[in-house]
Amino acid sequence: MKTSVSSLRRCGLLGLAATSLSGCLAPVALDHAVLAYNEAATDIVDKQILLNIARAARHQPIHFTVLSSIAATYNFTFNAGATPALTGNSGGLMMPVFGGSIAENPTVSIVPVEGEAFTKRMLAPLQENKLTLLLRQGMDVDMALRLMAQEFRTFHEGEEVAYANKPSDRSGYSFFRRLVLHLSSIQDRNRLYVEPLFFTQSWKLPASAMTPEGFTALEKDYEIRFDPAANRYILSKKVAGRLMITNYDPDNLTEEERIRLNQEAENSPPNEIAVDIREHYPGGEFPVHGTFRLRSFHSILDFIGRSIAEEPEYDVPPDPRTPPVRENPVSTVGIMETESLPSDAGLTVEFDGRYYSLRPEAGHQWNLEAFRLLYQLYQMTVIDLPTFGTPSITIAK
């Protein structure tokens, strides 16, 4: 009886050990899978962005392919047994023996990003809310505008003038670079505002048109005042107008001034953001009033691709009125084209027998941040993808 009980105990311990080992390996496998696939998916997008910059440099069409879903199945196999310990003929001690294996069977769904909806979003100019969202997260205004803005538009002696963010337009490009660098200096002093214009809008309604039910419904959202002289109700509500980049707090302006600025901004399309840098405020030694016109994501890739060799950017020193700034790199995104794989390059892709990589030199941190901004803009642009089932990771035991 003693031997039987002892054997049963050993078998129970072996089973418990196998179960514990299986339970420990499952979370480890899940942790490894999630992190590995996350890193792989991000790396694929990074390389495709860089590849499409290379395509743009060679005047080739831009194309994206993404992972639609990942299903990774893990199969765990365990075996356990016992063998006599090496204790001689007089010993009766049994030692456990464990074995096992793990098999991974990933299934990856790859979907080409194409079609009319995606193409329209690639070609459509970026809207002001995307720029302001990034600036509110602390993005460098100089970097964001050099990447996203096509030109700065203003009026000079009654005529509209455009300063293109294009190296071939030397006078326009130089002014554009000095302007965005000056805005960056204001941002460095924490005095750059990117805020909507808030003002009170009013509507007049004849008293005869107001019913008790209508009054009850309107008073939830509007301030209602009765004008007995004109026998009418005046409805008023504080509304948010267009966004502006300023060196002052727009709330400190008069109501009439905010309304006037908003009416002026409303004449611009959604891909333009108004700028009003005034004297007597930080940065006011370089006053400017106009709008930045934003370009499409496709145009951004084309701009960077052309800057590699066909239309390279060049150094533009700050305006004499601009205080010292931290960074003013020559290239918005420094891309290096070489015949062989660079030994010190980080992110690199090969296209048409050439290698393209971020420049590993002074200002490399700027390049990484600018490329991270490109990644964010791509995520804002790409449409929702069709999925074949819910993306999942399954562990089977």
mmCIF file of C-alpha atoms in Angstrom:
data_model
loop_
_atom_site.group_PDB
_atom_site.id
_atom_site.type_symbol
_atom_site.label_atom_id
_atom_site.label_comp_id
_atom_site.label_asym_id
_atom_site.label_seq_id
_atom_site.Cartn_x
_atom_site.Cartn_y
_atom_site.Cartn_z
ATOM 1 C CA MET A 1 0.000 0.000 0.000
ATOM 2 C CA LYS A 2 2.818 2.457 0.765
ATOM 3 C CA THR A 3 4.317 1.982 -2.678
ATOM 4 C CA SER A 4 0.953 2.626 -4.364
ATOM 5 C CA VAL A 5 0.291 5.804 -2.412
ATOM 6 C CA SER A 6 3.798 7.045 -3.145
ATOM 7 C CA SER A 7 3.369 6.344 -6.864
ATOM 8 C CA LEU A 8 0.047 8.154 -6.944
ATOM 9 C CA ARG A 9 1.590 11.154 -5.238
ATOM 10 C CA ARG A 10 4.411 11.204 -7.763
ATOM 11 C CA CYS A 11 1.974 11.019 -10.656
ATOM 12 C CA GLY A 12 -0.068 13.838 -9.166
ATOM 13 C CA LEU A 13 3.019 15.991 -8.784
ATOM 14 C CA LEU A 14 4.032 15.288 -12.390
ATOM 15 C CA GLY A 15 0.604 16.292 -13.658
ATOM 16 C CA LEU A 16 0.599 19.425 -11.536
ATOM 17 C CA ALA A 17 4.063 20.360 -12.787
ATOM 18 C CA ALA A 18 3.042 19.875 -16.430
ATOM 19 C CA THR A 19 -0.090 21.965 -15.933
ATOM 20 C CA SER A 20 1.882 24.718 -14.191
ATOM 21 C CA LEU A 21 4.480 24.720 -16.951
ATOM 22 C CA SER A 22 1.761 25.014 -19.610
ATOM 23 C CA GLY A 23 0.117 27.875 -17.728
ATOM 24 C CA CYS A 24 3.421 29.738 -17.429
ATOM 25 C CA LEU A 25 4.383 29.358 -21.080
ATOM 26 C CA ALA A 26 1.055 30.629 -22.460
ATOM 27 C CA PRO A 27 1.374 34.206 -21.093
ATOM 28 C CA VAL A 28 5.053 34.276 -22.101
ATOM 29 C CA ALA A 29 4.149 33.260 -25.660
ATOM 30 C CA LEU A 30 1.322 35.809 -25.787
ATOM 31 C CA ASP A 31 3.595 38.598 -24.550
ATOM 32 C CA HIS A 32 6.250 37.709 -27.114
ATOM 33 C CA ALA A 33 3.717 37.480 -29.942
ATOM 34 C CA VAL A 34 1.988 40.793 -29.258
ATOM 35 C CA LEU A 35 5.257 42.733 -28.963
ATOM 36 C CA ALA A 36 6.849 41.023 -31.967
ATOM 37 C CA TYR A 37 3.887 41.590 -34.273
ATOM 38 C CA ASN A 38 3.498 45.176 -33.039
ATOM 39 C CA GLU A 39 7.129 45.903 -33.879
ATOM 40 C CA ALA A 40 6.861 44.158 -37.247
ATOM 41 C CA ALA A 41 3.698 46.052 -38.248
ATOM 42 C CA THR A 42 5.235 49.422 -37.340
ATOM 43 C CA ASP A 43 8.462 48.601 -39.169
ATOM 44 C CA ILE A 44 6.500 47.661 -42.297
ATOM 45 C CA VAL A 45 4.700 51.038 -42.359
ATOM 46 C CA ASP A 46 7.973 52.931 -41.769
ATOM 47 C CA LYS A 47 9.700 51.142 -44.620
ATOM 48 C CA GLN A 48 6.758 51.618 -46.980
ATOM 49 C CA ILE A 49 6.743 55.356 -46.313
ATOM 50 C CA LEU A 50 10.476 55.496 -47.052
ATOM 51 C CA LEU A 51 9.994 53.276 -50.110
ATOM 52 C CA ASN A 52 7.318 55.588 -51.473
ATOM 53 C CA ILE A 53 9.619 58.571 -50.968
ATOM 54 C CA ALA A 54 12.141 56.686 -53.114
ATOM 55 C CA ARG A 55 9.394 56.021 -55.661
ATOM 56 C CA ALA A 56 8.522 59.721 -55.747
ATOM 57 C CA ALA A 57 12.197 60.575 -56.297
ATOM 58 C CA ARG A 58 12.139 58.298 -59.364
ATOM 59 C CA HIS A 59 8.723 59.581 -60.547
ATOM 60 C CA GLN A 60 7.145 56.196 -59.872
ATOM 61 C CA PRO A 61 3.564 55.697 -58.596
ATOM 62 C CA ILE A 62 2.997 55.540 -54.854
ATOM 63 C CA HIS A 63 1.520 52.354 -53.447
ATOM 64 C CA PHE A 64 0.813 51.036 -49.935
ATOM 65 C CA THR A 65 0.123 47.521 -48.689
ATOM 66 C CA VAL A 66 -0.846 46.871 -45.076
ATOM 67 C CA LEU A 67 -1.462 44.020 -42.688
ATOM 68 C CA SER A 68 -5.205 43.545 -42.384
ATOM 69 C CA SER A 69 -5.114 40.837 -39.726
ATOM 70 C CA ILE A 70 -2.738 38.530 -37.888
ATOM 71 C CA ALA A 71 -3.866 35.193 -36.437
ATOM 72 C CA ALA A 72 -1.106 33.362 -34.593
ATOM 73 C CA THR A 73 -1.910 29.920 -33.156
ATOM 74 C CA TYR A 74 0.425 28.448 -30.542
ATOM 75 C CA ASN A 75 0.308 24.694 -29.863
ATOM 76 C CA PHE A 76 1.896 23.435 -26.674
ATOM 77 C CA THR A 77 2.849 19.740 -26.309
ATOM 78 C CA PHE A 78 3.965 18.377 -22.937
ATOM 79 C CA ASN A 79 5.104 14.957 -21.787
ATOM 80 C CA ALA A 80 6.184 13.814 -18.376
ATOM 81 C CA GLY A 81 7.447 10.624 -16.813
ATOM 82 C CA ALA A 82 9.693 9.204 -14.114
ATOM 83 C CA THR A 83 12.967 7.320 -14.075
ATOM 84 C CA PRO A 84 14.980 5.701 -11.263
ATOM 85 C CA ALA A 85 17.566 7.974 -9.771
ATOM 86 C CA LEU A 86 21.240 7.013 -10.028
ATOM 87 C CA THR A 87 21.452 5.849 -6.426
ATOM 88 C CA GLY A 88 22.623 2.247 -6.865
ATOM 89 C CA ASN A 89 20.797 -1.029 -6.338
ATOM 90 C CA SER A 90 19.629 -0.155 -2.864
ATOM 91 C CA GLY A 91 17.893 3.050 -3.890
ATOM 92 C CA GLY A 92 14.244 3.342 -4.810
ATOM 93 C CA LEU A 93 13.981 7.093 -5.481
ATOM 94 C CA MET A 94 12.117 8.060 -8.658
ATOM 95 C CA MET A 95 13.035 11.291 -10.527
ATOM 96 C CA PRO A 96 10.566 13.209 -12.804
ATOM 97 C CA VAL A 97 11.369 13.766 -16.499
ATOM 98 C CA PHE A 98 9.712 16.592 -18.463
ATOM 99 C CA GLY A 99 9.594 17.319 -22.167
ATOM 100 C CA GLY A 100 7.659 19.610 -24.444
ATOM 101 C CA SER A 101 7.507 21.654 -27.608
ATOM 102 C CA ILE A 102 5.898 24.875 -28.866
ATOM 103 C CA ALA A 103 4.721 25.345 -32.458
ATOM 104 C CA GLU A 104 3.696 28.734 -33.897
ATOM 105 C CA ASN A 105 1.415 28.893 -36.937
ATOM 106 C CA PRO A 106 0.848 32.544 -37.927
ATOM 107 C CA THR A 107 -1.672 33.499 -40.598
ATOM 108 C CA VAL A 108 -1.190 36.995 -41.999
ATOM 109 C CA SER A 109 -3.702 38.795 -44.230
ATOM 110 C CA ILE A 110 -2.148 41.422 -46.522
ATOM 111 C CA VAL A 111 -4.377 43.994 -48.196
ATOM 112 C CA PRO A 112 -3.280 46.498 -50.896
ATOM 113 C CA VAL A 113 -4.477 49.986 -50.010
ATOM 114 C CA GLU A 114 -6.073 51.239 -53.192
ATOM 115 C CA GLY A 115 -9.331 52.397 -54.686
ATOM 116 C CA GLU A 116 -11.027 55.728 -55.259
ATOM 117 C CA ALA A 117 -11.677 56.539 -51.583
ATOM 118 C CA PHE A 118 -8.064 56.048 -50.547
ATOM 119 C CA THR A 119 -6.727 57.863 -53.606
ATOM 120 C CA LYS A 120 -8.927 60.872 -52.876
ATOM 121 C CA ARG A 121 -7.647 61.032 -49.311
ATOM 122 C CA MET A 122 -4.055 60.762 -50.516
ATOM 123 C CA LEU A 123 -4.581 63.586 -53.016
ATOM 124 C CA ALA A 124 -6.896 65.788 -50.928
ATOM 125 C CA PRO A 125 -5.158 68.672 -49.122
ATOM 126 C CA LEU A 126 -4.780 68.218 -45.381
ATOM 127 C CA GLN A 127 -7.228 70.271 -43.353
ATOM 128 C CA GLU A 128 -6.382 72.765 -40.631
ATOM 129 C CA ASN A 129 -7.647 70.537 -37.800
ATOM 130 C CA LYS A 130 -4.882 67.989 -38.473
ATOM 131 C CA LEU A 131 -2.200 70.633 -38.172
ATOM 132 C CA THR A 132 -3.665 72.132 -35.014
ATOM 133 C CA LEU A 133 -4.058 68.684 -33.438
ATOM 134 C CA LEU A 134 -0.340 68.066 -33.905
ATOM 135 C CA LEU A 135 0.688 71.526 -32.700
ATOM 136 C CA ARG A 136 -1.371 71.126 -29.546
ATOM 137 C CA GLN A 137 0.600 67.965 -28.785
ATOM 138 C CA GLY A 138 3.813 69.999 -28.747
ATOM 139 C CA MET A 139 4.979 69.335 -32.311
ATOM 140 C CA ASP A 140 7.557 71.859 -33.543
ATOM 141 C CA VAL A 141 5.647 74.379 -35.677
ATOM 142 C CA ASP A 142 8.703 74.848 -37.906
ATOM 143 C CA MET A 143 8.884 71.109 -38.640
ATOM 144 C CA ALA A 144 5.131 70.719 -39.103
ATOM 145 C CA LEU A 145 4.772 73.632 -41.532
ATOM 146 C CA ARG A 146 7.889 72.795 -43.541
ATOM 147 C CA LEU A 147 6.399 69.349 -44.054
ATOM 148 C CA MET A 148 2.680 70.100 -44.400
ATOM 149 C CA ALA A 149 2.427 73.607 -45.882
ATOM 150 C CA GLN A 150 2.555 74.239 -49.602
ATOM 151 C CA GLU A 151 2.805 78.025 -49.350
ATOM 152 C CA PHE A 152 2.094 81.131 -47.322
ATOM 153 C CA ARG A 153 -0.400 83.614 -48.790
ATOM 154 C CA THR A 154 -0.822 87.258 -47.839
ATOM 155 C CA PHE A 155 -1.779 90.615 -49.335
ATOM 156 C CA HIS A 156 0.792 93.216 -50.297
ATOM 157 C CA GLU A 157 -0.341 96.615 -51.578
ATOM 158 C CA GLY A 158 -3.784 95.224 -52.302
ATOM 159 C CA GLU A 159 -2.565 92.198 -54.275
ATOM 160 C CA GLU A 160 -2.419 88.600 -53.052
ATOM 161 C CA VAL A 161 1.115 87.204 -52.894
ATOM 162 C CA ALA A 162 2.120 83.543 -52.443
ATOM 163 C CA TYR A 163 5.458 82.412 -50.963
ATOM 164 C CA ALA A 164 5.920 78.793 -52.041
ATOM 165 C CA ASN A 165 7.580 76.183 -49.878
ATOM 166 C CA LYS A 166 9.530 75.050 -52.917
ATOM 167 C CA PRO A 167 13.338 75.325 -53.258
ATOM 168 C CA SER A 168 13.132 76.295 -56.935
ATOM 169 C CA ASP A 169 11.242 79.464 -55.910
ATOM 170 C CA ARG A 170 14.243 81.015 -54.187
ATOM 171 C CA SER A 171 12.640 84.237 -52.961
ATOM 172 C CA GLY A 172 9.398 82.559 -51.904
ATOM 173 C CA TYR A 173 11.148 79.598 -50.288
ATOM 174 C CA SER A 174 13.544 81.834 -48.353
ATOM 175 C CA PHE A 175 10.695 83.957 -46.979
ATOM 176 C CA PHE A 176 8.691 80.855 -46.086
ATOM 177 C CA ARG A 177 11.607 79.304 -44.199
ATOM 178 C CA ARG A 178 12.303 82.520 -42.269
ATOM 179 C CA LEU A 179 8.636 82.899 -41.368
ATOM 180 C CA VAL A 180 8.143 79.380 -39.978
ATOM 181 C CA LEU A 181 11.454 79.643 -38.128
ATOM 182 C CA HIS A 182 10.243 82.872 -36.533
ATOM 183 C CA LEU A 183 7.019 81.154 -35.463
ATOM 184 C CA SER A 184 9.165 78.439 -33.891
ATOM 185 C CA SER A 185 11.012 81.062 -31.859
ATOM 186 C CA ILE A 186 7.660 82.313 -30.521
ATOM 187 C CA GLN A 187 6.684 78.725 -29.718
ATOM 188 C CA ASP A 188 9.981 78.275 -27.825
ATOM 189 C CA ARG A 189 8.870 81.150 -25.570
ATOM 190 C CA ASN A 190 5.483 79.434 -25.001
ATOM 191 C CA ARG A 191 3.678 82.401 -26.528
ATOM 192 C CA LEU A 192 2.335 80.847 -29.716
ATOM 193 C CA TYR A 193 -1.438 80.336 -29.667
ATOM 194 C CA VAL A 194 -3.306 77.890 -31.904
ATOM 195 C CA GLU A 195 -6.890 78.543 -30.870
ATOM 196 C CA PRO A 196 -10.345 78.921 -32.415
ATOM 197 C CA LEU A 197 -12.005 82.317 -32.411
ATOM 198 C CA PHE A 198 -14.865 82.282 -29.910
ATOM 199 C CA PHE A 199 -17.610 84.858 -30.296
ATOM 200 C CA THR A 200 -21.319 85.316 -29.620
ATOM 201 C CA GLN A 201 -23.651 84.818 -32.556
ATOM 202 C CA SER A 202 -27.203 86.221 -32.461
ATOM 203 C CA TRP A 203 -30.454 85.473 -34.299
ATOM 204 C CA LYS A 204 -33.717 87.444 -34.280
ATOM 205 C CA LEU A 205 -37.058 85.662 -34.175
ATOM 206 C CA PRO A 206 -40.508 87.316 -34.338
ATOM 207 C CA ALA A 207 -42.539 86.783 -31.185
ATOM 208 C CA SER A 208 -45.406 85.378 -33.238
ATOM 209 C CA ALA A 209 -43.152 82.548 -34.455
ATOM 210 C CA MET A 210 -42.224 81.418 -30.943
ATOM 211 C CA THR A 211 -44.379 78.668 -29.422
ATOM 212 C CA PRO A 212 -44.151 77.415 -25.810
ATOM 213 C CA GLU A 213 -42.724 74.115 -27.051
ATOM 214 C CA GLY A 214 -40.188 75.908 -29.228
ATOM 215 C CA PHE A 215 -39.183 78.181 -26.365
ATOM 216 C CA THR A 216 -38.557 75.175 -24.114
ATOM 217 C CA ALA A 217 -36.446 73.464 -26.777
ATOM 218 C CA LEU A 218 -34.383 76.555 -27.611
ATOM 219 C CA GLU A 219 -33.570 77.639 -24.064
ATOM 220 C CA LYS A 220 -31.442 74.513 -23.601
ATOM 221 C CA ASP A 221 -28.853 75.732 -26.119
ATOM 222 C CA TYR A 222 -29.455 79.457 -26.484
ATOM 223 C CA GLU A 223 -29.678 82.520 -24.327
ATOM 224 C CA ILE A 224 -33.085 84.036 -25.082
ATOM 225 C CA ARG A 225 -33.911 87.714 -24.574
ATOM 226 C CA PHE A 226 -37.195 89.465 -25.439
ATOM 227 C CA ASP A 227 -37.135 92.846 -27.180
ATOM 228 C CA PRO A 228 -40.510 94.458 -26.399
ATOM 229 C CA ALA A 229 -39.899 97.479 -28.642
ATOM 230 C CA ALA A 230 -39.583 95.270 -31.720
ATOM 231 C CA ASN A 231 -41.822 92.480 -30.379
ATOM 232 C CA ARG A 232 -39.238 89.797 -31.078
ATOM 233 C CA TYR A 233 -36.909 87.360 -29.352
ATOM 234 C CA ILE A 234 -33.138 87.590 -29.661
ATOM 235 C CA LEU A 235 -31.333 84.261 -29.476
ATOM 236 C CA SER A 236 -27.610 84.254 -28.740
ATOM 237 C CA LYS A 237 -25.016 81.508 -28.433
ATOM 238 C CA LYS A 238 -21.247 81.378 -28.031
ATOM 239 C CA VAL A 239 -19.748 79.547 -31.000
ATOM 240 C CA ALA A 240 -16.268 78.437 -32.064
ATOM 241 C CA GLY A 241 -15.061 79.868 -35.351
ATOM 242 C CA ARG A 242 -11.983 79.161 -37.476
ATOM 243 C CA LEU A 243 -8.612 78.377 -35.976
ATOM 244 C CA MET A 244 -5.787 80.905 -35.948
ATOM 245 C CA ILE A 245 -2.081 80.942 -35.172
ATOM 246 C CA THR A 246 -1.317 84.084 -33.143
ATOM 247 C CA ASN A 247 1.231 85.537 -30.741
ATOM 248 C CA TYR A 248 -1.547 86.768 -28.428
ATOM 249 C CA ASP A 249 -4.578 85.306 -26.701
ATOM 250 C CA PRO A 250 -7.571 85.788 -29.068
ATOM 251 C CA ASP A 251 -9.913 85.926 -26.063
ATOM 252 C CA ASN A 252 -8.380 89.304 -25.170
ATOM 253 C CA LEU A 253 -9.676 90.838 -28.403
ATOM 254 C CA THR A 254 -12.997 92.625 -28.560
ATOM 255 C CA GLU A 255 -16.073 90.741 -29.727
ATOM 256 C CA GLU A 256 -16.187 92.799 -32.916
ATOM 257 C CA GLU A 257 -12.520 92.064 -33.704
ATOM 258 C CA ARG A 258 -12.969 88.306 -33.254
ATOM 259 C CA ILE A 259 -16.027 88.345 -35.527
ATOM 260 C CA ARG A 260 -14.118 90.319 -38.171
ATOM 261 C CA LEU A 261 -11.156 87.936 -38.093
ATOM 262 C CA ASN A 262 -13.458 84.924 -38.305
ATOM 263 C CA GLN A 263 -15.338 86.354 -41.293
ATOM 264 C CA GLU A 264 -12.004 86.891 -43.013
ATOM 265 C CA ALA A 265 -10.888 83.326 -42.212
ATOM 266 C CA GLU A 266 -14.204 81.901 -43.433
ATOM 267 C CA ASN A 267 -13.327 83.112 -46.924
ATOM 268 C CA SER A 268 -10.449 80.606 -46.970
ATOM 269 C CA PRO A 269 -10.856 76.887 -47.803
ATOM 270 C CA PRO A 270 -10.558 74.227 -45.053
ATOM 271 C CA ASN A 271 -6.930 73.480 -45.969
ATOM 272 C CA GLU A 272 -5.822 76.992 -45.022
ATOM 273 C CA ILE A 273 -5.053 78.183 -41.500
ATOM 274 C CA ALA A 274 -4.910 81.873 -40.657
ATOM 275 C CA VAL A 275 -1.874 83.524 -39.069
ATOM 276 C CA ASP A 276 -1.872 86.875 -37.282
ATOM 277 C CA ILE A 277 1.425 87.932 -35.656
ATOM 278 C CA ARG A 278 1.051 91.419 -34.213
ATOM 279 C CA GLU A 279 3.384 94.083 -32.940
ATOM 280 C CA HIS A 280 3.699 94.716 -29.206
ATOM 281 C CA TYR A 281 3.491 90.969 -28.476
ATOM 282 C CA PRO A 282 6.295 88.353 -28.306
ATOM 283 C CA GLY A 283 7.678 87.956 -31.819
ATOM 284 C CA GLY A 284 5.902 91.111 -32.970
ATOM 285 C CA GLU A 285 9.130 92.551 -34.399
ATOM 286 C CA PHE A 286 8.318 90.354 -37.446
ATOM 287 C CA PRO A 287 4.587 91.099 -37.929
ATOM 288 C CA VAL A 288 2.710 89.057 -40.505
ATOM 289 C CA HIS A 289 -0.891 88.421 -41.467
ATOM 290 C CA GLY A 290 -2.050 85.761 -43.936
ATOM 291 C CA THR A 291 -2.742 82.045 -44.326
ATOM 292 C CA PHE A 292 -0.762 78.831 -44.699
ATOM 293 C CA ARG A 293 -2.142 76.595 -47.432
ATOM 294 C CA LEU A 294 -1.665 72.906 -46.601
ATOM 295 C CA ARG A 295 -0.851 70.237 -49.161
ATOM 296 C CA SER A 296 -1.840 66.581 -49.506
ATOM 297 C CA PHE A 297 0.000 63.588 -48.095
ATOM 298 C CA HIS A 298 0.878 62.581 -51.655
ATOM 299 C CA SER A 299 2.434 66.018 -52.210
ATOM 300 C CA ILE A 300 4.410 65.688 -48.970
ATOM 301 C CA LEU A 301 6.009 62.445 -50.173
ATOM 302 C CA ASP A 302 6.663 64.029 -53.573
ATOM 303 C CA PHE A 303 8.272 67.085 -51.932
ATOM 304 C CA ILE A 304 10.642 64.905 -49.885
ATOM 305 C CA GLY A 305 11.420 62.661 -52.848
ATOM 306 C CA ARG A 306 12.324 65.583 -55.101
ATOM 307 C CA SER A 307 14.531 67.074 -52.378
ATOM 308 C CA ILE A 308 16.883 64.056 -52.520
ATOM 309 C CA ALA A 309 18.471 65.069 -55.817
ATOM 310 C CA GLU A 310 16.144 66.814 -58.255
ATOM 311 C CA GLU A 311 15.236 69.855 -56.135
ATOM 312 C CA PRO A 312 17.399 69.820 -52.994
ATOM 313 C CA GLU A 313 16.746 72.180 -50.112
ATOM 314 C CA TYR A 314 19.429 74.602 -49.008
ATOM 315 C CA ASP A 315 20.410 76.545 -45.918
ATOM 316 C CA VAL A 316 18.295 79.598 -45.109
ATOM 317 C CA PRO A 317 19.523 81.681 -42.151
ATOM 318 C CA PRO A 318 16.980 83.168 -39.718
ATOM 319 C CA ASP A 319 15.552 86.630 -40.260
ATOM 320 C CA PRO A 320 17.623 89.279 -38.411
ATOM 321 C CA ARG A 321 14.561 89.976 -36.245
ATOM 322 C CA THR A 322 14.352 86.356 -35.079
ATOM 323 C CA PRO A 323 16.085 85.419 -31.804
ATOM 324 C CA PRO A 324 18.324 82.309 -31.700
ATOM 325 C CA VAL A 325 16.487 79.026 -32.324
ATOM 326 C CA ARG A 326 17.463 75.492 -31.405
ATOM 327 C CA GLU A 327 17.282 73.817 -34.815
ATOM 328 C CA ASN A 328 17.295 74.974 -38.410
ATOM 329 C CA PRO A 329 18.352 71.961 -40.516
ATOM 330 C CA VAL A 330 18.848 72.282 -44.251
ATOM 331 C CA SER A 331 16.488 69.404 -45.104
ATOM 332 C CA THR A 332 12.968 68.927 -43.825
ATOM 333 C CA VAL A 333 13.620 65.178 -43.877
ATOM 334 C CA GLY A 334 17.205 64.235 -44.711
ATOM 335 C CA ILE A 335 17.134 61.181 -46.997
ATOM 336 C CA MET A 336 20.404 59.695 -48.233
ATOM 337 C CA GLU A 337 20.631 57.849 -51.569
ATOM 338 C CA THR A 338 23.616 55.497 -51.963
ATOM 339 C CA GLU A 339 24.745 52.703 -54.260
ATOM 340 C CA SER A 340 25.602 50.368 -51.371
ATOM 341 C CA LEU A 341 24.102 49.738 -47.947
ATOM 342 C CA PRO A 342 25.392 52.395 -45.499
ATOM 343 C CA SER A 343 27.149 50.881 -42.510
ATOM 344 C CA ASP A 344 25.776 53.414 -40.034
ATOM 345 C CA ALA A 345 22.254 53.834 -41.394
ATOM 346 C CA GLY A 346 19.154 52.998 -39.389
ATOM 347 C CA LEU A 347 15.927 52.777 -41.374
ATOM 348 C CA THR A 348 16.864 51.763 -44.934
ATOM 349 C CA VAL A 349 15.065 50.412 -48.005
ATOM 350 C CA GLU A 350 16.314 49.282 -51.411
ATOM 351 C CA PHE A 351 14.639 50.449 -54.604
ATOM 352 C CA ASP A 352 15.763 50.059 -58.193
ATOM 353 C CA GLY A 353 19.320 49.123 -57.190
ATOM 354 C CA ARG A 354 19.767 52.081 -54.809
ATOM 355 C CA TYR A 355 19.563 52.384 -51.020
ATOM 356 C CA TYR A 356 17.549 55.088 -49.284
ATOM 357 C CA SER A 357 17.964 55.872 -45.598
ATOM 358 C CA LEU A 358 17.646 58.639 -43.027
ATOM 359 C CA ARG A 359 20.826 60.683 -42.808
ATOM 360 C CA PRO A 360 22.897 59.590 -39.762
ATOM 361 C CA GLU A 361 24.504 62.979 -39.137
ATOM 362 C CA ALA A 362 24.008 66.172 -37.160
ATOM 363 C CA GLY A 363 20.295 66.807 -36.980
ATOM 364 C CA HIS A 364 19.500 63.081 -37.117
ATOM 365 C CA GLN A 365 17.136 63.541 -34.175
ATOM 366 C CA TRP A 366 15.219 66.081 -36.270
ATOM 367 C CA ASN A 367 15.022 63.485 -39.047
ATOM 368 C CA LEU A 368 13.597 60.883 -36.678
ATOM 369 C CA GLU A 369 10.994 63.325 -35.359
ATOM 370 C CA ALA A 370 10.049 64.466 -38.867
ATOM 371 C CA PHE A 371 9.697 60.855 -39.964
ATOM 372 C CA ARG A 372 7.558 60.126 -36.905
ATOM 373 C CA LEU A 373 5.342 63.024 -37.998
ATOM 374 C CA LEU A 374 5.095 61.435 -41.454
ATOM 375 C CA TYR A 375 3.944 58.203 -39.811
ATOM 376 C CA GLN A 376 1.252 60.075 -37.866
ATOM 377 C CA LEU A 377 0.058 61.872 -40.999
ATOM 378 C CA TYR A 378 -0.184 58.546 -42.819
ATOM 379 C CA GLN A 379 -2.328 57.140 -40.000
ATOM 380 C CA MET A 380 -4.577 60.208 -40.285
ATOM 381 C CA THR A 381 -4.884 59.718 -44.048
ATOM 382 C CA VAL A 382 -5.324 55.974 -44.574
ATOM 383 C CA ILE A 383 -8.902 54.687 -44.752
ATOM 384 C CA ASP A 384 -10.333 51.918 -42.588
ATOM 385 C CA LEU A 385 -9.279 48.622 -44.074
ATOM 386 C CA PRO A 386 -11.505 45.640 -44.802
ATOM 387 C CA THR A 387 -10.784 42.864 -42.342
ATOM 388 C CA PHE A 388 -11.289 39.158 -42.708
ATOM 389 C CA GLY A 389 -12.476 38.302 -39.248
ATOM 390 C CA THR A 390 -11.229 40.043 -36.150
ATOM 391 C CA PRO A 391 -7.438 40.368 -35.958
ATOM 392 C CA SER A 392 -6.477 37.914 -33.277
ATOM 393 C CA ILE A 393 -3.791 35.906 -31.572
ATOM 394 C CA THR A 394 -4.933 32.464 -30.436
ATOM 395 C CA ILE A 395 -3.073 30.154 -28.095
ATOM 396 C CA ALA A 396 -4.129 26.510 -28.119
ATOM 397 C CA LYS A 397 -3.038 23.977 -25.496
#
